[in-house]
Coordinates of C-alpha atoms (C1' of nucleotides) in Angstrom, one line a residue:
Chain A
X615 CA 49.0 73.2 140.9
X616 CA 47.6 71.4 138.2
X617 CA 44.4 69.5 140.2
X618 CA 43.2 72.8 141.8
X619 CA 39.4 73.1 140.4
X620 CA 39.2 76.2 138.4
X621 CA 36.6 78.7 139.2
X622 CA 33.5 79.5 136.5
X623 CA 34.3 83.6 137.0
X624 CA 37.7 82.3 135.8
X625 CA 36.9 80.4 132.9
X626 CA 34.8 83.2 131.4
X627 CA 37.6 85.8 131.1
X628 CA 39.7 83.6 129.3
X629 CA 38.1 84.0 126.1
X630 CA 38.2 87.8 126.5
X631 CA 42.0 87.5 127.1
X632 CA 42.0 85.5 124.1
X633 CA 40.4 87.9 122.2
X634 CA 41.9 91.0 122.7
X635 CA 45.2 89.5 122.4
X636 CA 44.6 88.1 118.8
X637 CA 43.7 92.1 118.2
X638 CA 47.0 92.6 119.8
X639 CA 48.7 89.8 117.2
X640 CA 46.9 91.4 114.3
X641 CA 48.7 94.5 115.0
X642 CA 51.9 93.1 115.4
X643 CA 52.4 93.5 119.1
X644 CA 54.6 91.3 120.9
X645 CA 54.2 91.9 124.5
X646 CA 51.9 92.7 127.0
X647 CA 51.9 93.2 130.5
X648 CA 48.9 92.2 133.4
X649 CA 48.5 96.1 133.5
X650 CA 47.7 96.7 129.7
X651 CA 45.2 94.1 129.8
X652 CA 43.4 95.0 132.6
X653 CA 43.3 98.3 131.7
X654 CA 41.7 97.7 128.1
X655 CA 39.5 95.3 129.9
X656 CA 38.2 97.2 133.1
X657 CA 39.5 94.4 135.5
X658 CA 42.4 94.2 137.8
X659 CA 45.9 93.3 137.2
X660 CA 46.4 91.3 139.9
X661 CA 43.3 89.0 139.2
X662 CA 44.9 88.7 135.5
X663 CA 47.8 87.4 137.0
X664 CA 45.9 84.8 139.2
X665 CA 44.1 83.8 136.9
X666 CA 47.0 82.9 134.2
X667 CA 49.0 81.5 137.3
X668 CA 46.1 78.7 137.6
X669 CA 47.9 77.3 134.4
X670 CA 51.4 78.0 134.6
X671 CA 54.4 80.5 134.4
X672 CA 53.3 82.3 130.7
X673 CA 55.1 85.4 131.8
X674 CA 58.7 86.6 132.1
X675 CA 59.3 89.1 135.3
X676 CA 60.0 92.4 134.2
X677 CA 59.1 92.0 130.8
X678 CA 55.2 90.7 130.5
X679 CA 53.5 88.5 128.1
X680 CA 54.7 87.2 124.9
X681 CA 51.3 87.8 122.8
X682 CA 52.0 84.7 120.2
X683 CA 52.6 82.6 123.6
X684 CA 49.9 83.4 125.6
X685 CA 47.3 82.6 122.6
X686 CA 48.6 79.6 122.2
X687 CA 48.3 78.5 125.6
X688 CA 44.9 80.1 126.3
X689 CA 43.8 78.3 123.3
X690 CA 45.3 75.1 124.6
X691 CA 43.8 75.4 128.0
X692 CA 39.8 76.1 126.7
X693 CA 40.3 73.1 124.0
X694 CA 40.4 76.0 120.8
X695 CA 43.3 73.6 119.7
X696 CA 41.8 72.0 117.7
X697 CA 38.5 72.8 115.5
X698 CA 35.6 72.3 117.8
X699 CA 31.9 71.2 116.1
X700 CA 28.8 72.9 116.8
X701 CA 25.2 71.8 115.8
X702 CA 22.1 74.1 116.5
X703 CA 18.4 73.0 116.7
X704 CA 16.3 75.8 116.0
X705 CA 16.7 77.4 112.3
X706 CA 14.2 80.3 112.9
X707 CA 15.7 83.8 112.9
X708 CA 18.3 83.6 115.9
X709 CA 19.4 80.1 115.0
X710 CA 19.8 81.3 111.2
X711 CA 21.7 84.3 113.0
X712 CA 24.1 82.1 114.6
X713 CA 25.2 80.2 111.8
X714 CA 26.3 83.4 110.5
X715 CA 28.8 83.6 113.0
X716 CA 30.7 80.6 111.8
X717 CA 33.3 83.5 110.0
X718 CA 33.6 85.4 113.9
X719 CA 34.2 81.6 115.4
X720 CA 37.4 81.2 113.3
X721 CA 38.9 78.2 113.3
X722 CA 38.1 77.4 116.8
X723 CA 34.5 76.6 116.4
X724 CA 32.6 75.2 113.7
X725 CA 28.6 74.9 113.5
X726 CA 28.7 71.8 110.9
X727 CA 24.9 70.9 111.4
X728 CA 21.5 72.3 112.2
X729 CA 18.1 70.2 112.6
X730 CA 14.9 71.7 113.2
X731 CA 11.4 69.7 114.1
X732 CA 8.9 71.5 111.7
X733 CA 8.9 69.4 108.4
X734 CA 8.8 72.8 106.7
X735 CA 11.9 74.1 107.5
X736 CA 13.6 70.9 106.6
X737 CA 15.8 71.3 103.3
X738 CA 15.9 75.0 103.6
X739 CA 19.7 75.9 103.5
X740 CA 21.5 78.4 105.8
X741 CA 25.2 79.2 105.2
X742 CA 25.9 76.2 103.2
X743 CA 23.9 74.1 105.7
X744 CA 20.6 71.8 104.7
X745 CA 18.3 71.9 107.8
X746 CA 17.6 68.2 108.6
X747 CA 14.7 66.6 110.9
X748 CA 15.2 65.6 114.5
X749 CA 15.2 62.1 113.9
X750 CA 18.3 62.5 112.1
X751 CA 20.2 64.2 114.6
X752 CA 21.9 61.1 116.7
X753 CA 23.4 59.7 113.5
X754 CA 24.4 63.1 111.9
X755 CA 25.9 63.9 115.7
X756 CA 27.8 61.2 115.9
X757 CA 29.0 61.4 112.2
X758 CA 30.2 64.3 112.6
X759 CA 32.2 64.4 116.0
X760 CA 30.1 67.2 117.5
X761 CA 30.4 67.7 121.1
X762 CA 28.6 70.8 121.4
X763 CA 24.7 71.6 121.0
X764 CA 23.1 75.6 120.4
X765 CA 19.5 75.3 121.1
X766 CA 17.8 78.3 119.7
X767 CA 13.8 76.4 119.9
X768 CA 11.0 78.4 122.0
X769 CA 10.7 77.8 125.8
X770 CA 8.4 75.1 125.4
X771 CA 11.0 73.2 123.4
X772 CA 14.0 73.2 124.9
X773 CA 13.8 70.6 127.6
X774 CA 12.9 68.5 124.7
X775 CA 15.4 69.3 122.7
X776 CA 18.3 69.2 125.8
X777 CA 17.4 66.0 126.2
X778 CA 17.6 64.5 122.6
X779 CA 21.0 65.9 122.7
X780 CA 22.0 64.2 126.1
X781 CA 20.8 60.8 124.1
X782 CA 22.9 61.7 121.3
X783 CA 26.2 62.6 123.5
X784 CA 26.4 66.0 123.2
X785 CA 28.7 67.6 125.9
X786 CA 28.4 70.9 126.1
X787 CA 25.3 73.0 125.4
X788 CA 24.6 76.9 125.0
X789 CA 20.4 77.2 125.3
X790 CA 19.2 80.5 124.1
X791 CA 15.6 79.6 125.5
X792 CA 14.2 81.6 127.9
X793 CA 13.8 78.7 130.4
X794 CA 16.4 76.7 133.0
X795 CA 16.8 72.9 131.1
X796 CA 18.5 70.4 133.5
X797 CA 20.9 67.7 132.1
X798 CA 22.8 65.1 134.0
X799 CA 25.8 65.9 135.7
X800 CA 28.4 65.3 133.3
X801 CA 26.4 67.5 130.7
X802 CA 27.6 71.3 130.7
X803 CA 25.0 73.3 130.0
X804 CA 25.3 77.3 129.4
X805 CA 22.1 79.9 129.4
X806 CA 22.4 82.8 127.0
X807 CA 19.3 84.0 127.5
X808 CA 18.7 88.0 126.1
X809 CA 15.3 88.6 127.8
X810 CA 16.7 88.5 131.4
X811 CA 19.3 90.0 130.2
X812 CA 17.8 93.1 129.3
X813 CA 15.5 92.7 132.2
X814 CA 18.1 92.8 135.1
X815 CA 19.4 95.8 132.9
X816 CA 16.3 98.0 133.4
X817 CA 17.0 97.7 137.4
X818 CA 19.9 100.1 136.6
X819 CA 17.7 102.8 135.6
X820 CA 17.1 105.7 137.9
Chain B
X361 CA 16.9 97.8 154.6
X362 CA 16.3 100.3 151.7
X363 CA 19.8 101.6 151.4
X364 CA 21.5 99.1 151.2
X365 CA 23.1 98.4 147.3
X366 CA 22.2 95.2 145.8
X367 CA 24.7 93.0 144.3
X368 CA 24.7 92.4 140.4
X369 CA 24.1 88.6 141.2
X370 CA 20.8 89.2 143.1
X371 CA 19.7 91.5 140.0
X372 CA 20.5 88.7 137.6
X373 CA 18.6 86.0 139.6
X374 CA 15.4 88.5 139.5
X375 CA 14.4 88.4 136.3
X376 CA 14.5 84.1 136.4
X377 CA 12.2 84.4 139.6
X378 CA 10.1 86.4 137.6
X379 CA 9.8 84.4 134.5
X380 CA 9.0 81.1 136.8
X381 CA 6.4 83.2 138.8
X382 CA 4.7 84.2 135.4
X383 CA 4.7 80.4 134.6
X384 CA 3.0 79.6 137.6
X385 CA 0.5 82.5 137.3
X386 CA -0.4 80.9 134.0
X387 CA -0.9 77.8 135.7
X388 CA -3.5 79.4 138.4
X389 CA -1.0 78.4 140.9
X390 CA -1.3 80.7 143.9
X391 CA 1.5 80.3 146.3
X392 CA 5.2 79.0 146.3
X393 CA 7.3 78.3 148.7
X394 CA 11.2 78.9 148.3
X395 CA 12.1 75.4 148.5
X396 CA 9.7 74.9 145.5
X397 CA 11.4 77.7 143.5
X398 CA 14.9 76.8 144.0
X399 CA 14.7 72.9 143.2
X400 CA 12.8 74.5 139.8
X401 CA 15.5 76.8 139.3
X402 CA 18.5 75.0 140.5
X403 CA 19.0 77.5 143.6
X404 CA 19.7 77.5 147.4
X405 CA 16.4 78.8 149.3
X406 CA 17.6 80.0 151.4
X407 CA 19.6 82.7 148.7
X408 CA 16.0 82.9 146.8
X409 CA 14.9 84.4 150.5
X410 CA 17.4 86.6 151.1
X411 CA 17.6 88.0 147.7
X412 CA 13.8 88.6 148.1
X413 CA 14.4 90.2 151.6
X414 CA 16.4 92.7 150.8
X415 CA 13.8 94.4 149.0
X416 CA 11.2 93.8 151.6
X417 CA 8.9 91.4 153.5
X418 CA 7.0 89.6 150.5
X419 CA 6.4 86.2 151.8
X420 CA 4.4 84.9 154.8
X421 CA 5.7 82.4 157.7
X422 CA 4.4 78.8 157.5
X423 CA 3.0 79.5 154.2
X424 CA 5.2 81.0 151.5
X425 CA 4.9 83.7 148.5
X426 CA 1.9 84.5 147.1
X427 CA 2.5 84.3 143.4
X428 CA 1.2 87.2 141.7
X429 CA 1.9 89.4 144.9
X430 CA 5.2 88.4 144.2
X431 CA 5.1 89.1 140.3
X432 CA 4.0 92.5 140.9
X433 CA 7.0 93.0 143.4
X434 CA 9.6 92.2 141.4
X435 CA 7.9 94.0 138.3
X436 CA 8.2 96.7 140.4
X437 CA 12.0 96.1 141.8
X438 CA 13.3 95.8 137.9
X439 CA 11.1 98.7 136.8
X440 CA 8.9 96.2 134.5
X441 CA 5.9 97.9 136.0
X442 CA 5.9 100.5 132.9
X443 CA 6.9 100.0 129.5
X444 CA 10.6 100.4 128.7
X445 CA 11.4 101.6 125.2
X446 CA 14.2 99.9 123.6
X447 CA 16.5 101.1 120.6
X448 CA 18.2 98.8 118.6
X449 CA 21.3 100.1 116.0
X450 CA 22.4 97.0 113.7
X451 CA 19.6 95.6 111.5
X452 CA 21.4 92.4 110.3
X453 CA 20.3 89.0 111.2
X454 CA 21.1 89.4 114.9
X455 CA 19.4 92.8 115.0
X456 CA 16.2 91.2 113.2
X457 CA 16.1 88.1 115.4
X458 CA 15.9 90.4 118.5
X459 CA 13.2 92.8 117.1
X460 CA 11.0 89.5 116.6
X461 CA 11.2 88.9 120.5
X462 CA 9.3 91.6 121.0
X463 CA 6.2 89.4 121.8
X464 CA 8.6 87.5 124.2
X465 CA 9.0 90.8 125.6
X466 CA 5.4 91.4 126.5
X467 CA 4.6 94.7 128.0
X468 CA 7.6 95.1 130.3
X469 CA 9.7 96.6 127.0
X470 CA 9.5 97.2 124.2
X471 CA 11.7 97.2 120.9
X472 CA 10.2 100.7 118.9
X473 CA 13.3 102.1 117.1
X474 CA 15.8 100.4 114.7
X475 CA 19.0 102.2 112.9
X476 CA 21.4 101.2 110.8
X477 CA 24.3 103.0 109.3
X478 CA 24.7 101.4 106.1
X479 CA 22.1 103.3 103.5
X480 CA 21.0 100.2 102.1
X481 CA 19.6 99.4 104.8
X482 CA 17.8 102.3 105.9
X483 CA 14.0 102.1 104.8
X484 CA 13.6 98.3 105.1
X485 CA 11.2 97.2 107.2
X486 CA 11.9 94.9 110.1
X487 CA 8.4 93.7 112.5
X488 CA 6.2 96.8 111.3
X489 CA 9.6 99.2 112.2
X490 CA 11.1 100.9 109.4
X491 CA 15.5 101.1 109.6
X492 CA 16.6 104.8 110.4
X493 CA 20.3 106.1 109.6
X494 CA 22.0 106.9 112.1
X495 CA 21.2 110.5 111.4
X496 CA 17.8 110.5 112.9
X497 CA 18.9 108.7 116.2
X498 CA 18.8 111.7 118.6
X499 CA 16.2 113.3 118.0
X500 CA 14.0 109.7 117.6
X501 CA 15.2 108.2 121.0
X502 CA 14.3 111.5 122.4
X503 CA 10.8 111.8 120.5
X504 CA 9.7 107.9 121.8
X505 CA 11.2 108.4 125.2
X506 CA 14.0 105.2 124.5
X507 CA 16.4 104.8 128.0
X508 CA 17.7 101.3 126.7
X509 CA 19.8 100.1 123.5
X510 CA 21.0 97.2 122.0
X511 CA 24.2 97.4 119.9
X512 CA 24.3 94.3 117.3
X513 CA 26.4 96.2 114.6
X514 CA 30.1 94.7 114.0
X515 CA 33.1 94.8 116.7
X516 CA 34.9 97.7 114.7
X517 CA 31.4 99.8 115.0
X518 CA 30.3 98.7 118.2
X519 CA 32.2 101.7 120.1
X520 CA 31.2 104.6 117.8
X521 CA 27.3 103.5 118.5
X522 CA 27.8 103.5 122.3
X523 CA 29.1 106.9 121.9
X524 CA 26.4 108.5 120.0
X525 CA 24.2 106.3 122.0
X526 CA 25.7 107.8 125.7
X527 CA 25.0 111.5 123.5
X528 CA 21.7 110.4 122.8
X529 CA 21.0 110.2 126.6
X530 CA 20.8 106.4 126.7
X531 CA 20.8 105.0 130.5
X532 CA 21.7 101.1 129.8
X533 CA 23.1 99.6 126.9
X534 CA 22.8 95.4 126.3
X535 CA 26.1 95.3 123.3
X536 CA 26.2 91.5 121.5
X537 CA 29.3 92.8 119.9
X538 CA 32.2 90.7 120.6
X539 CA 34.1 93.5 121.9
X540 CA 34.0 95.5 125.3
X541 CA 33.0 99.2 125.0
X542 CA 33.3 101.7 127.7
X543 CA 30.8 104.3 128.9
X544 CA 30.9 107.0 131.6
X545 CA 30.5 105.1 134.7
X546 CA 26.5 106.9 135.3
X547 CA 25.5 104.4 131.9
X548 CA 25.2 100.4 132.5
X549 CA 26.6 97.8 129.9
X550 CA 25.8 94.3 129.6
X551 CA 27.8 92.5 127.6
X552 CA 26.2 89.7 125.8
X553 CA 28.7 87.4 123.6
X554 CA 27.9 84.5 122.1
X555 CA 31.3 83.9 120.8
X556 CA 33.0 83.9 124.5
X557 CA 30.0 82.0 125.6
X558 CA 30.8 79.1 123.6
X559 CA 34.9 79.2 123.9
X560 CA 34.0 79.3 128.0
X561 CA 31.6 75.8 127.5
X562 CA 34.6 74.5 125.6
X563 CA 36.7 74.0 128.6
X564 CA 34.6 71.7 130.4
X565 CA 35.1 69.1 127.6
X566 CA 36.9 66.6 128.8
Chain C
dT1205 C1' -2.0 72.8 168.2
dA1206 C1' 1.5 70.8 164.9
dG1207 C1' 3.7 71.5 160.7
dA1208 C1' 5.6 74.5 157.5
dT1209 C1' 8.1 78.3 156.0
dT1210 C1' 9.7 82.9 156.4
dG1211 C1' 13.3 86.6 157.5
dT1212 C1' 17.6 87.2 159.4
dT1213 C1' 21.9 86.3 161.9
dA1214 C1' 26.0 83.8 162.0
dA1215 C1' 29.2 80.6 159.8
dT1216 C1' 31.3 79.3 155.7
dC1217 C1' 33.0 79.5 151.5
dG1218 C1' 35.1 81.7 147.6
dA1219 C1' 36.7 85.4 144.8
dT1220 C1' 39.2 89.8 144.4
dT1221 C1' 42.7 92.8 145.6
dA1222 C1' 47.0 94.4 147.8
dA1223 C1' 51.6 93.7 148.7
dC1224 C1' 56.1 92.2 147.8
dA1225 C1' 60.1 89.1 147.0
dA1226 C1' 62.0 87.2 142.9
dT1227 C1' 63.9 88.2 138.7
dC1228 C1' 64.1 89.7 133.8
Chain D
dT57 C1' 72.5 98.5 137.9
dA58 C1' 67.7 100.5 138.0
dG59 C1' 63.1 99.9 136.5
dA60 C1' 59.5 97.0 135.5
dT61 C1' 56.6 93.2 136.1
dT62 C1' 55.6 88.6 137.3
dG63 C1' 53.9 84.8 140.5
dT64 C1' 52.2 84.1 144.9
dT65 C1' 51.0 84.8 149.7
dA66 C1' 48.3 87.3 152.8
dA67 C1' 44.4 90.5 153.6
dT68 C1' 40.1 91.9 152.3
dC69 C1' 35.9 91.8 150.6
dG70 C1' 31.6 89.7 149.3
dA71 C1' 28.4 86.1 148.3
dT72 C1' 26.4 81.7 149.6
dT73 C1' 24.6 78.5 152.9
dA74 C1' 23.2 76.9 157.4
dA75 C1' 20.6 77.4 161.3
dC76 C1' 16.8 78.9 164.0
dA77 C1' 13.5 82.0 166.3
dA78 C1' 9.3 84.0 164.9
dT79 C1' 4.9 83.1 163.3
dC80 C1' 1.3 81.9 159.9

DNA sequence: TAGATTGTTAATCGATTAACAATC
DNA sequence: TAGATTGTTAATCGATTAACAATC
């Protein structure tokens, strides 16, 4: 049960469990059951139920969930556990939007660092950050422990960038650039990208 | 062939054709084959030509896809072939960030109306737009013709605007609020959260 | 013509949903 | 006990990939 390989589709409705029960925790509820969630959720019970099952027994039969419990595994099982750190190349007005987010990513997350390769932007501060240059990045990253990159550069950047983190050890990265990067195997990389986004939207139109 | 209903996952792979076909354009290249777009893009060619095919017979034997044959196409598949007013309600640093994409945007859409419920806000200017309240929404979407919206307020708000933007007539909604809102089933959501972007790339850290 | 590449069918693979015994 | 709900197997549904005849 415990080599299985997890599915993607999986892995991304973790963090909306996670979310709505820590709104669930916040008003004092202790229990929930696969139907609750799915319901506040728009997905089905059963594929709640899977998808907890990939992980082990977190419920009791008849009774549900236990809220406090299931965040703390949920938690356990995407690496929230401890405080994750974040740095972000790109302090124009997405990347400065990001670091704003540092309050929404709790504990869980941190962005602890933020670079940027136009010498003018270096020094500015953003939430408590100083912008630094690229050629301080590898030392900084490794300072630092950060295992995750947020590249918020134009298109024509980001490859660049991508691989300046690879070199550095990054991880994990989340690219808001409208453009596919590719990264060795072992990297992770994640495309948050809002123009296609709205684009595959407008196919929904009558 | 032309009733057939398309899956979300060929919509979502469109607008990426698209945005490498508007590459190539730029670089005078005339014809691509589907092996050439899916090594670019990380995809099966065989799935590029059957996610073309289902909207008709673009490409030719022996020779491939003429590019801007193509572009056109697909502009016309996503309804990119006119320009799609966009509203946006939230003009905080998320909300500003977006309205500068508009040149990304090009003439497929267009961001043309920003709102904001908080007063202090309302009469700023953001990108040659000036910040409505939330007053003025109806009758301004209705006025410019607006079918899309973006919702980049806070979680608490983020239902409320979906609501007055479903009065408002909106057909498709793109909401970066970490929350899920719900819509009579004739609107389209996209979700788009950065927050359960990043806890998902967590997992895959060893 | 020979080589290349499409459009499409069939095969495979994977994900979602239904159903139900186990059990709280 | 009766009612509720899990964990899990089996059934269904859908998406991806392979294969190949058609043809430029």
């Amino acid at each position: 049960m415990k080599s299985q390989k997890i599915s993607e589709a999986v892995v991304r409705r973790l963090p909306i469990y996670l979310r709505f029960l820590n709104e669930l925790a916040m008003k004092n509820i202790m229990t929930v059951s696969s139907q609750d969630l799915g319901h506040k959720l728009d997905l089905n019970p059963a594929q709640i139920r899977k998808d907890l099952a990939y992980f082990g027994e977190f419920g009791k039969k008849g009774i549900g969930y236990d809220v406090a419990y299931l965040i703390e595994k949920i938690r356990q099982i995407l690496k929230l556990d401890r405080q994750l750190q974040v740095a972000l190349v790109g302090a124009g007005n997405l990347g400065r939007a990001l670091c704003n987010y540092n309050t929404y990513l709790r504990n869980d997350m941190k962005i602890v660092a933020v670079f940027d390769a136009m010498p003018q932007k270096t020094g500015e501060t953003i939430n408590n950050l100083t912008v630094q240059p690229m050629s301080e990045m590898k030392e900084t990253l490794a300072r630092l422990g950060v295992r995750i990159g947020i590249i918020t550069v134009p298109a024509a950047e980001a490859q660049n960038v991508a691989n300046q983190f690879v070199e550095a050890g990054i991880e994990a990265i989340l690219n808001f650039a409208p453009v596919i990067i590719k990264v060795p195997g072992e990297v992770r990389v994640h495309h948050a990208d809002f123009t296609t986004e709205l684009q595959s939207l407008a196919y929904y139109l009558d």
